[in-house]
Coordinates of C-alpha atoms in Angstrom, one line a residue:
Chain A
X1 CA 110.4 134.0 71.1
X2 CA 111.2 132.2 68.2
X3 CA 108.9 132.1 65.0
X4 CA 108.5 129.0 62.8
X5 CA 106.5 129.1 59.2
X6 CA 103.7 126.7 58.6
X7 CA 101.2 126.6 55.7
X8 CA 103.2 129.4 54.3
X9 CA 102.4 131.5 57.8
X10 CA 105.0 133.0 60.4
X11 CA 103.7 131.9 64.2
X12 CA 105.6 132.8 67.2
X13 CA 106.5 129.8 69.0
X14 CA 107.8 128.7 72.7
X15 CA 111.3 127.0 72.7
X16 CA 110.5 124.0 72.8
X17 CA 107.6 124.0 69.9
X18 CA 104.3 124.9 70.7
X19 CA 101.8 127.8 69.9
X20 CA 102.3 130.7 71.7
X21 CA 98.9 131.9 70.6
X22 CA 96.7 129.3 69.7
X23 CA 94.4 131.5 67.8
X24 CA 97.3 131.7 65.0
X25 CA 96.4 128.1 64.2
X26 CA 95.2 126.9 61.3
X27 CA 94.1 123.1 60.0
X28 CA 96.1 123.8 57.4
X29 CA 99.3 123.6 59.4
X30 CA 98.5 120.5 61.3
X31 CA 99.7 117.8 58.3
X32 CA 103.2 120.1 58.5
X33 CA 103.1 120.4 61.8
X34 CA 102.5 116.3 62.4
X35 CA 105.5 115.7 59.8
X36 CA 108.0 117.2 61.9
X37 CA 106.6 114.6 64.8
X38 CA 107.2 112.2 62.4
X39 CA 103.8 111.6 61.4
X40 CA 103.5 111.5 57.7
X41 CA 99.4 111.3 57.2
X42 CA 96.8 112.8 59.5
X43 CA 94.2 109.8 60.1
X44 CA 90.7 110.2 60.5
X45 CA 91.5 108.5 64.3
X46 CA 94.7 111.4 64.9
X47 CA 92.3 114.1 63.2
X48 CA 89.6 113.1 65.9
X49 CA 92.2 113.2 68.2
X50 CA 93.6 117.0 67.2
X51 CA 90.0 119.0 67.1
X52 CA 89.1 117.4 70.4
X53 CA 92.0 119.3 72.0
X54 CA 91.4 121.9 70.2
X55 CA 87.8 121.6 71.7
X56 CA 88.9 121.0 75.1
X57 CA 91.7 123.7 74.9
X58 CA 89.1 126.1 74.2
X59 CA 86.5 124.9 76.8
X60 CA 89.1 125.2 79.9
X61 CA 91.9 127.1 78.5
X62 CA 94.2 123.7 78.4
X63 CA 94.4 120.8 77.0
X64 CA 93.8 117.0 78.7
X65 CA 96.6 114.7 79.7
X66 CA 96.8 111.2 78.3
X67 CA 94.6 110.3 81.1
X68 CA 92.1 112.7 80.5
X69 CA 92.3 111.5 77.0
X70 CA 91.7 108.0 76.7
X71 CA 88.7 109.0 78.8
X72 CA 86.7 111.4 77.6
X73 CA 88.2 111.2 74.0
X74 CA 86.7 108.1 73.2
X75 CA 90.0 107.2 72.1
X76 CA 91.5 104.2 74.3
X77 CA 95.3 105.4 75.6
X78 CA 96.4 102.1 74.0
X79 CA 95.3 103.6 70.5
X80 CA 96.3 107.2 71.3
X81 CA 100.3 105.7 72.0
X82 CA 99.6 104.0 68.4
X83 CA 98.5 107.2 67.0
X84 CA 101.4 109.8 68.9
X85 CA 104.0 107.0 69.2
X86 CA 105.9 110.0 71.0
X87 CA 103.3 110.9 74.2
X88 CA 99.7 111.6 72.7
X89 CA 99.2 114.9 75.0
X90 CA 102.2 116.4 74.1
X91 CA 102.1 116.0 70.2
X92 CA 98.8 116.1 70.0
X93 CA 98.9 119.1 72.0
X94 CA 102.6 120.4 69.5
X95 CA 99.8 119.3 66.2
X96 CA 97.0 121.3 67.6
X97 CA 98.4 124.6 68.3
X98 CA 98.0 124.9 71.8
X99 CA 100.1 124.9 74.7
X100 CA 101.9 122.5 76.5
X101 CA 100.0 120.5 78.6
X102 CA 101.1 121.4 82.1
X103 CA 102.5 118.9 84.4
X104 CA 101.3 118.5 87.7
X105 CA 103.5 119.2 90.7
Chain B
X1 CA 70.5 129.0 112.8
X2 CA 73.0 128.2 109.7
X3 CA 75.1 125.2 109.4
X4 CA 78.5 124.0 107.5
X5 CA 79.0 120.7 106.0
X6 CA 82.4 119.8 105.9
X7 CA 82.7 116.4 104.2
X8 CA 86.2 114.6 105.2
X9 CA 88.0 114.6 108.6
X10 CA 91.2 114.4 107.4
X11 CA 94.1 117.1 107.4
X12 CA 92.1 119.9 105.6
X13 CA 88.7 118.7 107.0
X14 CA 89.9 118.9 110.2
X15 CA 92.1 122.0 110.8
X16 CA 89.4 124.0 108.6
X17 CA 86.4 123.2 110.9
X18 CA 88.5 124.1 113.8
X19 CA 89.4 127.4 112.3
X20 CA 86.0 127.7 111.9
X21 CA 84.5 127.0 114.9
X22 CA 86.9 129.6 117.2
X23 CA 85.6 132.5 114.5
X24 CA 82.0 131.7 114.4
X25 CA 79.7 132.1 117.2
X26 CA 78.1 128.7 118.3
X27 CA 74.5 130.1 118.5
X28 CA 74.2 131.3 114.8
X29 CA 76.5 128.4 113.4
X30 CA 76.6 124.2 113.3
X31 CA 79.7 122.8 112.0
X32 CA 79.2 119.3 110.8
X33 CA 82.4 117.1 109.6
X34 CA 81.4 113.9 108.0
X35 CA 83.9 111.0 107.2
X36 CA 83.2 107.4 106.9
X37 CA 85.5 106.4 109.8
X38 CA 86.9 107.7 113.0
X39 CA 90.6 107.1 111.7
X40 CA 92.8 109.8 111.4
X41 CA 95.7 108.6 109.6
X42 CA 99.1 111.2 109.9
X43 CA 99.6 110.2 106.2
X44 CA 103.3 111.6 105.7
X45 CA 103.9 108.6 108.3
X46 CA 103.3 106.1 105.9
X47 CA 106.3 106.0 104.7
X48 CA 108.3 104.9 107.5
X49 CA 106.1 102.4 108.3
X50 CA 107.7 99.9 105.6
X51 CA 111.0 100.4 106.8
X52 CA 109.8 99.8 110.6
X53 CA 110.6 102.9 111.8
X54 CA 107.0 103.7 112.7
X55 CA 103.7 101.6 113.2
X56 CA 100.3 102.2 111.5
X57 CA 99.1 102.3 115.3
X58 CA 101.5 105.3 115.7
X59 CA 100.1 107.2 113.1
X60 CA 96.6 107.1 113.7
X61 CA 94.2 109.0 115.6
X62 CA 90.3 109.0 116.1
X63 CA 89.3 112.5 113.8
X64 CA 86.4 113.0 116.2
X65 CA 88.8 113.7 119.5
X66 CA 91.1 116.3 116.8
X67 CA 87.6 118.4 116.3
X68 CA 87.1 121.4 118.6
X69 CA 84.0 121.2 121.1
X70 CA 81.1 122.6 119.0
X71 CA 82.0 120.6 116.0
X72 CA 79.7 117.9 115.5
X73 CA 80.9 114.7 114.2
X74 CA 78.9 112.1 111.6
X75 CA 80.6 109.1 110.7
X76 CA 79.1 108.0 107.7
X77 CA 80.3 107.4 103.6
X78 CA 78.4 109.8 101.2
X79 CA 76.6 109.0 98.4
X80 CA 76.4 111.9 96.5
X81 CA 75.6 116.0 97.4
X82 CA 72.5 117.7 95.5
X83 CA 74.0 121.3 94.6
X84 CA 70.7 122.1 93.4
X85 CA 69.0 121.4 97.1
X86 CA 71.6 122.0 98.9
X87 CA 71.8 118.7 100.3
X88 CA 74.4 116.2 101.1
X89 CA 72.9 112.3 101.0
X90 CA 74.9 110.3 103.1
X91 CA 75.9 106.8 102.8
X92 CA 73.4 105.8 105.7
X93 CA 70.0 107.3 103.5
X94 CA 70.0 110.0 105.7
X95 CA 70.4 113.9 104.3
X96 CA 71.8 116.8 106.0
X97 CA 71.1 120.3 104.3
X98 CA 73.8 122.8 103.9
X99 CA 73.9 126.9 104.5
X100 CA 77.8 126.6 103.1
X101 CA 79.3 122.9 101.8
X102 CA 83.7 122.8 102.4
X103 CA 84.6 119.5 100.7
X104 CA 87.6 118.4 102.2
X105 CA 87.4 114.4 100.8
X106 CA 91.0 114.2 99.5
X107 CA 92.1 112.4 96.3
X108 CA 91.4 108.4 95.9
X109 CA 93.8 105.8 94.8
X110 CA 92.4 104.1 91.4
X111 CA 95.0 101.5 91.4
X112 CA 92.3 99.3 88.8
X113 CA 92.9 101.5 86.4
X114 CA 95.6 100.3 85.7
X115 CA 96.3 96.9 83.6
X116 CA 97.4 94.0 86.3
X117 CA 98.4 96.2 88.8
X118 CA 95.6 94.6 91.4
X119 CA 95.9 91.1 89.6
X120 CA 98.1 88.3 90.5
X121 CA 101.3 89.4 92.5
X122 CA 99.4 92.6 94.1
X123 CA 100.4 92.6 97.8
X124 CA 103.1 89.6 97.3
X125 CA 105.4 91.6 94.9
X126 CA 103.7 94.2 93.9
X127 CA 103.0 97.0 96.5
X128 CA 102.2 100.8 97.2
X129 CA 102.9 101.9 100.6
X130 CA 100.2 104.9 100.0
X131 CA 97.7 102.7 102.1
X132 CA 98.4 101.9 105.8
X133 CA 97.5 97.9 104.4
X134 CA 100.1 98.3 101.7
X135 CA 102.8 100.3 103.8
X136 CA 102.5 97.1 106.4
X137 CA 102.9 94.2 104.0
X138 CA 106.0 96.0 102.3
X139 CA 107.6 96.4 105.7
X140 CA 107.8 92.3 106.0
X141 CA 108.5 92.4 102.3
X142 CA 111.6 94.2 102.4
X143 CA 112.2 92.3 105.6
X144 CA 112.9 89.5 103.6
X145 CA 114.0 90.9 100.1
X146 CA 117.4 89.3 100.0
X147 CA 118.5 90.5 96.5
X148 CA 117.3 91.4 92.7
X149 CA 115.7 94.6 91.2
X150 CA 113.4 97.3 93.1
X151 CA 111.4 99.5 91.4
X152 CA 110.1 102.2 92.5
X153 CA 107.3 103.2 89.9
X154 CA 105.0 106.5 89.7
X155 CA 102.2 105.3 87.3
X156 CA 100.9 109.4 86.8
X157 CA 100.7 112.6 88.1
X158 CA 98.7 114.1 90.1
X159 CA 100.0 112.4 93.3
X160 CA 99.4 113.0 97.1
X161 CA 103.3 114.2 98.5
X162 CA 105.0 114.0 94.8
X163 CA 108.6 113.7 97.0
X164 CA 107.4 110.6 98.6
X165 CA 108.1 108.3 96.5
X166 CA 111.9 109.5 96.0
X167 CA 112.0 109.9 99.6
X168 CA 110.8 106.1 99.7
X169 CA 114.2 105.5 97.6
X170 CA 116.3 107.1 99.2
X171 CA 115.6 105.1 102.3
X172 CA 115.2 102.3 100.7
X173 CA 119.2 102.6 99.8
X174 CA 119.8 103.4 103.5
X175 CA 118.1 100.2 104.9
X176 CA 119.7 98.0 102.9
X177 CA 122.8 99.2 103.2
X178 CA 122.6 99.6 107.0
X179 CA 121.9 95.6 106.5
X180 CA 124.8 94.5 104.6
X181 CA 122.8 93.5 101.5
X182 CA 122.6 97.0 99.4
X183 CA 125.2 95.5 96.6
X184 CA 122.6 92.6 96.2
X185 CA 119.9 95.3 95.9
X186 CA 119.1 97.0 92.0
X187 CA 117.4 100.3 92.7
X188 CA 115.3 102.2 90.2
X189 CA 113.3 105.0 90.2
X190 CA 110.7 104.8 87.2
X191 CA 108.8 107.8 86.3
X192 CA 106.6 109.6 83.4
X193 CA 108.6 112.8 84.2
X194 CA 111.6 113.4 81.9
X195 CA 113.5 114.2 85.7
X196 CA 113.6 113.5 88.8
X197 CA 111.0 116.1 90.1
X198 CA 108.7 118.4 87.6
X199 CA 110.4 121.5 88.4
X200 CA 114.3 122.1 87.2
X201 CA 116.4 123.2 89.7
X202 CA 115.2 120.5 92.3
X203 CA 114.5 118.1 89.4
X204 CA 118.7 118.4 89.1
X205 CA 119.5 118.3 92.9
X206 CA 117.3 114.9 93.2
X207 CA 118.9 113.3 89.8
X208 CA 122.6 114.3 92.0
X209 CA 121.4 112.4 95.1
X210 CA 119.9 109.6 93.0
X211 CA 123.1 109.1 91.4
X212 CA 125.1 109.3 94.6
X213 CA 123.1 107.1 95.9
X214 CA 123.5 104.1 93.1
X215 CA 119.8 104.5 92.0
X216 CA 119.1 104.0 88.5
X217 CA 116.9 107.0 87.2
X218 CA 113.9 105.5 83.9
X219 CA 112.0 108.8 82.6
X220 CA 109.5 109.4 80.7
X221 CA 108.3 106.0 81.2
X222 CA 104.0 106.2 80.9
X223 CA 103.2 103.0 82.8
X224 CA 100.3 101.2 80.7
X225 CA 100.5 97.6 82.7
X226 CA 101.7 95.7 85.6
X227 CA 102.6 91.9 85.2
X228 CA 103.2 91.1 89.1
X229 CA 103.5 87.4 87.9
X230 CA 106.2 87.7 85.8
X231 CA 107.5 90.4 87.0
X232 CA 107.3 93.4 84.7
X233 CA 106.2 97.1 83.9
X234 CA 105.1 97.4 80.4
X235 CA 105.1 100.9 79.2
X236 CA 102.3 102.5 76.7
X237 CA 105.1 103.3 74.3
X238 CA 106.5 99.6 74.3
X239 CA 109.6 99.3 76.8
X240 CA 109.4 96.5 79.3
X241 CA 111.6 96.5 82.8
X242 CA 112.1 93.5 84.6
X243 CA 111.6 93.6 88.8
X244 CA 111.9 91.1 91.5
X245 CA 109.7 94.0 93.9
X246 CA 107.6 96.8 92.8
X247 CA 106.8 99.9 94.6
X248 CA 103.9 101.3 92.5
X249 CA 102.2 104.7 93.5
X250 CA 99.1 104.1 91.6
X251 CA 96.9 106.7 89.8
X252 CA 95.0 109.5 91.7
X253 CA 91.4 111.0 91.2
X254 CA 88.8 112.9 93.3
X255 CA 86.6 110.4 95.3
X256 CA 84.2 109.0 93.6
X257 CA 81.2 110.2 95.5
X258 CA 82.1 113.9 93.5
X259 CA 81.9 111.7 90.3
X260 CA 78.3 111.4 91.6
X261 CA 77.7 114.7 92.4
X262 CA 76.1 116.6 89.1
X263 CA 78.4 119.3 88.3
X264 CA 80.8 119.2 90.7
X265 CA 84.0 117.3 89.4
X266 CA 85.6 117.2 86.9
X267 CA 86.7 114.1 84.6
X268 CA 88.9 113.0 87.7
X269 CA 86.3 113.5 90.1
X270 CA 88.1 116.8 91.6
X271 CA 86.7 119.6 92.2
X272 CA 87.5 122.6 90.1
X273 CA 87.9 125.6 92.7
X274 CA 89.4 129.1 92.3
X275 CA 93.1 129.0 92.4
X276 CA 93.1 132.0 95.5
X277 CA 89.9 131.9 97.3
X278 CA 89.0 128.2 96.9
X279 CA 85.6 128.3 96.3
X280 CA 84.1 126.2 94.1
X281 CA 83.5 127.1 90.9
X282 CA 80.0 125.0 90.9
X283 CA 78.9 127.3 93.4
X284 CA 79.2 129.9 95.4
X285 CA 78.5 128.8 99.0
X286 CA 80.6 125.6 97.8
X287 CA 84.5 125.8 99.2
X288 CA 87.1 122.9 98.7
X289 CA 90.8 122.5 100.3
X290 CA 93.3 120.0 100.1
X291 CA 93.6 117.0 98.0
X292 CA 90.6 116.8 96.8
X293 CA 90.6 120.8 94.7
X294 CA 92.0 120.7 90.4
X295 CA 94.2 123.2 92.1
X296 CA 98.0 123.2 90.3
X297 CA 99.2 123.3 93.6
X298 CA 101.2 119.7 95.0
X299 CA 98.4 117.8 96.8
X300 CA 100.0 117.5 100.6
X301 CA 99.5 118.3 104.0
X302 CA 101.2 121.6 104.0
X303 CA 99.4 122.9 101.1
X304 CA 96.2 122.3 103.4
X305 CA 97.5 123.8 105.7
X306 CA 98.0 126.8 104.1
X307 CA 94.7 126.6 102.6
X308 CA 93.0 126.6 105.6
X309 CA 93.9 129.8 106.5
X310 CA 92.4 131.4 103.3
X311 CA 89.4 129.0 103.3
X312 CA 88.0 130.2 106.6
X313 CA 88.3 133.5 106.5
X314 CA 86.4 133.5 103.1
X315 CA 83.8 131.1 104.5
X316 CA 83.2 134.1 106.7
X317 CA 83.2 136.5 104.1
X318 CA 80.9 134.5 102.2
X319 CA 78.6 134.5 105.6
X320 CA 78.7 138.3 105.7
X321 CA 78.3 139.2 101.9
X322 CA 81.7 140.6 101.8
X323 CA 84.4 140.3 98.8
X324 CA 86.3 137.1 98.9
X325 CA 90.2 137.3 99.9
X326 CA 91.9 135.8 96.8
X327 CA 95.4 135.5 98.4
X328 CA 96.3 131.9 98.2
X329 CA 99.7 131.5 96.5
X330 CA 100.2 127.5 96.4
X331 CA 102.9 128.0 98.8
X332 CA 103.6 124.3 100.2
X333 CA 106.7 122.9 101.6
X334 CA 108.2 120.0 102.4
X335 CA 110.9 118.0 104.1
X336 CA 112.2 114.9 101.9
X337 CA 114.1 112.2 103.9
X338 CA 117.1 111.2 102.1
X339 CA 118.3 108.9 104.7
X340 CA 121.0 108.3 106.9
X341 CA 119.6 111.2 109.7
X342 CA 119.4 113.7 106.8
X343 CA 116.8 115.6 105.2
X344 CA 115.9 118.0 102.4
X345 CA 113.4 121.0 102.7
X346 CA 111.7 122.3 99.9
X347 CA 109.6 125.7 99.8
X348 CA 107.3 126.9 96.7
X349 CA 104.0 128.2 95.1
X350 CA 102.1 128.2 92.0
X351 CA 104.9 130.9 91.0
X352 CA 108.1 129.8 92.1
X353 CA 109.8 126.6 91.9
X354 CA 111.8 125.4 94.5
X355 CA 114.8 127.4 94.8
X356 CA 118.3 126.9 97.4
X357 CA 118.5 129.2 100.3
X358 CA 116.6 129.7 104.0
X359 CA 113.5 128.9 105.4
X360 CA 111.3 131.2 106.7
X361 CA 114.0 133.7 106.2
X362 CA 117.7 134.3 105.9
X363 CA 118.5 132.6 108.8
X364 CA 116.3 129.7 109.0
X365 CA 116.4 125.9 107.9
X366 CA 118.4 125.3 104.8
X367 CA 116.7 124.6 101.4
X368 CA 117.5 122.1 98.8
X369 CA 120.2 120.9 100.7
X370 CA 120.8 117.9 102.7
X371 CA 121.0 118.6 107.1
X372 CA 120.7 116.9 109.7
X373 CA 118.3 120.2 111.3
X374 CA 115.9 119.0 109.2
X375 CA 115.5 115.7 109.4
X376 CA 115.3 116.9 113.0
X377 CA 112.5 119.3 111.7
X378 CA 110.6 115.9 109.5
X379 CA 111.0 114.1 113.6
X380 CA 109.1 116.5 115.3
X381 CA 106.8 117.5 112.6
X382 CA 103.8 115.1 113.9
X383 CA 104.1 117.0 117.5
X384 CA 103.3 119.6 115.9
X385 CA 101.2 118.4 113.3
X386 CA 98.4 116.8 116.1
X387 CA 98.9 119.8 118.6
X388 CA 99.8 122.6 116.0
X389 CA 98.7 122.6 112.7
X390 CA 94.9 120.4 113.2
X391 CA 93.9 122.3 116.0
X392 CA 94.1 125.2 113.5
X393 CA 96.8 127.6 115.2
X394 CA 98.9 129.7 113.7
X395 CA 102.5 128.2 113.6
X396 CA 105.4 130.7 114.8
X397 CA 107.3 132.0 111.5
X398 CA 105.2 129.6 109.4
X399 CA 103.0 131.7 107.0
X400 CA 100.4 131.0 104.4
X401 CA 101.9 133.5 101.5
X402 CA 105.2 131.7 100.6
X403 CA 108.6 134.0 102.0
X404 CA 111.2 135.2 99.4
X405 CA 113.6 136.6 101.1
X406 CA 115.6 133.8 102.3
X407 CA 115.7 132.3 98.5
X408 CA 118.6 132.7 96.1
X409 CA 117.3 133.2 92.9
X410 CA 120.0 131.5 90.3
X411 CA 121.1 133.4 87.3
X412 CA 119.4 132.0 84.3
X413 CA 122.4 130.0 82.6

């Protein structure tokens, strides 16, 4: 697997981008990790966004959908789409260090 | 004497009570199915119903006459079941205690939840054919769709039969063509996916037929309103698409009696079970099956099915004390319609995608690939669905672990 360096760290990554260990993660990476999604500054809002994944990841061993989200974030799926113009779950999930969410077949 | 609650008489209430009832002896064990009606609706029929090749009368049965003698039947909605007591309080005031608890309640359509989709235009130009209601009005809607844009829109996954809709498309080209009026007719096939399908190598086969077929493929399209009035989906990210007739599969969850339930769904109201013995994780002597598990397995008939088998016997096991069998795959399969006397069949599990080859075996009904023997297979399907598969027998060849050896695995490119 590829590796990619954030925060001045080497993390092994999938293909297309995410953590493939999640406990290589570091705060510190998220503001690099959001700039390659094209998000310039962390907000308090995508901040609150990013540790709750990180929360849920860790409580079930993966993290919400944009459903799931907007409703147990507190965070309506209007605002998340403001927030992660490119699909909240996935870049939240890409900013957060853990894996892809997994789509349902 | 002990007693089962199974809650919902539908495909995976049904066939696991029967399963059920032949292994345990009648003088130590009660079966009771609860549902809130006596309507057994063969729900992969739904979709035929809108292009009049089937009736809503055709595809429903009371649940009480599919039940096994033995099974006792309580019609009745349920308010919510007390995993602390052990009790299930029905929709009537009444309770009924529970030795085991199967919940079999399938998934609900939340079609609210979504911006406009039940406001103006709902039923008049906006439609899902997921209810028998809906399936009949679109049948005199396309009746008299003359021209202009069809979408076909999935709002989110999960969904019950995730082929249906595209199945829904694909006929939808056939009857309009077969009338003279396809070049009038925009198709497109809207979805949050970024493919046809979720998985890749049937993702690509469907995208083929779509294209073949004229249908206009919109992915990754998240689906945040509905405007019947005007006539437009609005996505969360900002695109708009214009329609003259929507076909909207609206969101999914767990009923929402399990939202009521302490501690036994989960944000969607479904109920977190173990991926291979299907019990509950809430409790031990609690099972689920079907639609209604967190399962990543598709949420459809045959998945039921093949749950069933497992469910039962580690009810039993349960019973006895023993070890549960944790042998559930995911297999499922499917036939998808693509029209014009042809069919696809797809065959998988939580491990394997879909792949091109033969069902059960080498020799066997083609997969992935358009035939005529299996749109004969999708015909006779609810023959053998009332007489086969509810009454809990074992179908001939038709296994619950999901056969490889009929499958070509492709070379990864």
């Amino acid at each position: 697997m590829p590796t990619a360096t954030y925060a001045g760290r080497d993390v092994v990554v999938t293909e297309d981008g995410f953590f493939a260990d999640p406990e290589q993660w570091t705060e510190e990476m998220a503001p690099e990790l959001a700039r390659a999604e094209g998000i310039d500054a962390l907000t308090e809002d995508h901040w609150r966004v990013v540790k709750f994944m990180r929360r849920e990841y860790e409580e079930k061993g993966a993290g919400p959908t944009v459903r799931v989200l907007g409703k147990t974030s507190g965070v309506p799926i209007k605002q998340l789409y403001l927030l992660f113009p490119k699909g909240p779950a996935k870049v939240a999930a890409k900013i957060a260090g853990i894996p892809k969410p997994h789509g349902c077949i | 004497m002990r007693r089962i609650v199974i809650l919902g008489g539908g495909t995976g209430g049904t066939l696991g009570a029967n399963r059920l009832r032949k292994a345990l002896d009648p003088d130590d064990y009660e079966i009771v199915v609860v549902d809130r009606d006596d309507r057994h609706v063969y729900q992969p029929g739904l979709l035929f119903v809108p292009f009049g090749l089937t009736t809503i009368d055709d595809i429903v049965r009371p649940r009480s006459e599919q039940l096994h003698r033995g099974i006792a039947f309580r019609s009745s909605g349920i308010d919510h079941v007390d995993l602390e007591t052990e009790t299930v309080h029905l929709g009537d005031g009444t309770t009924l205690g529970y030795d085991v608890l199967v919940v079999a309640t399938g998934a609900a359509l939340v079609p609210e939840e979504t911006e406009g989709l039940t406001g103006p235009g709902w039923m008049e130009r906006v439609f899902t054919f997921y209810t028998p209601e809906g399936a009949a009005a679109l049948r005199t809607a396309l009746d008299h769709f003359d021209g202009g844009r069809l979408v076909v829109n999935i709002v989110d996954l999960p969904i019950k039969c995730p082929v249906a809709p595209l199945e829904f498309t694909f006929l939808a080209d056939w009857f309009f063509r077969e009338r003279g009026r396809r070049d009038q007719v925009e198709l497109t096939y809207v979805t949050p996916l970024d493919g046809a399908f979720t998985t890749p190598v049937a993702a690509r086969t469907l995208a083929g037929l779509l294209g073949e077929k004229d249908v206009e493929l919109v992915t990754e399209f998240n689906t945040g309103a509905v405007d019947g009035e005007g006539g437009r989906l609005h996505s969360y990210d900002g695109r708009d698409l214009p329609f003259d007739l929507a076909v909207v599969i609206p969101l999914h969850g767990g009923q929402p009696w399990v939202g009521r339930s302490l501690g036994l769904g989960d944000d969607l109201n479904f109920v977190p079970t173990d991926l291979h013995t299907l019990q509950s994780k809430a409790r031990p002597n609690v099972f689920a099956l079907g639609d209604a598990t967190d399962v990543p397995a598709s949420k459809a008939g045959s998945v039921a099915h093949f749950e069933g088998e497992v469910l039962a016997g580690n009810v039993q096991r349960y019973l006895a004390g023993q070890e549960l069998d944790g042998s559930f795959d995911g297999h499922a399969n499917c036939f998808i319609e693509t029209g014009f006397g042809k069919a696809l069949l797809c065959d998988f599990n939580y491990d394997t995608e879909p792949l091109p080859g033969h069902y059960p075996d080498r020799v066997g009904l083609p997969l992935l690939k358009e035939s005529r023997l299996n749109h004969l297979g999708k015909l006779l399907f609810p023959f053998v669905y009332w007489h086969g598969l509810l009454p809990g027998r074992d179908l001939p060849g038709v296994h619950a672990p999901m056969p490889t050896r009929g499958k070509v695995v492709e070379e990864t490119v």
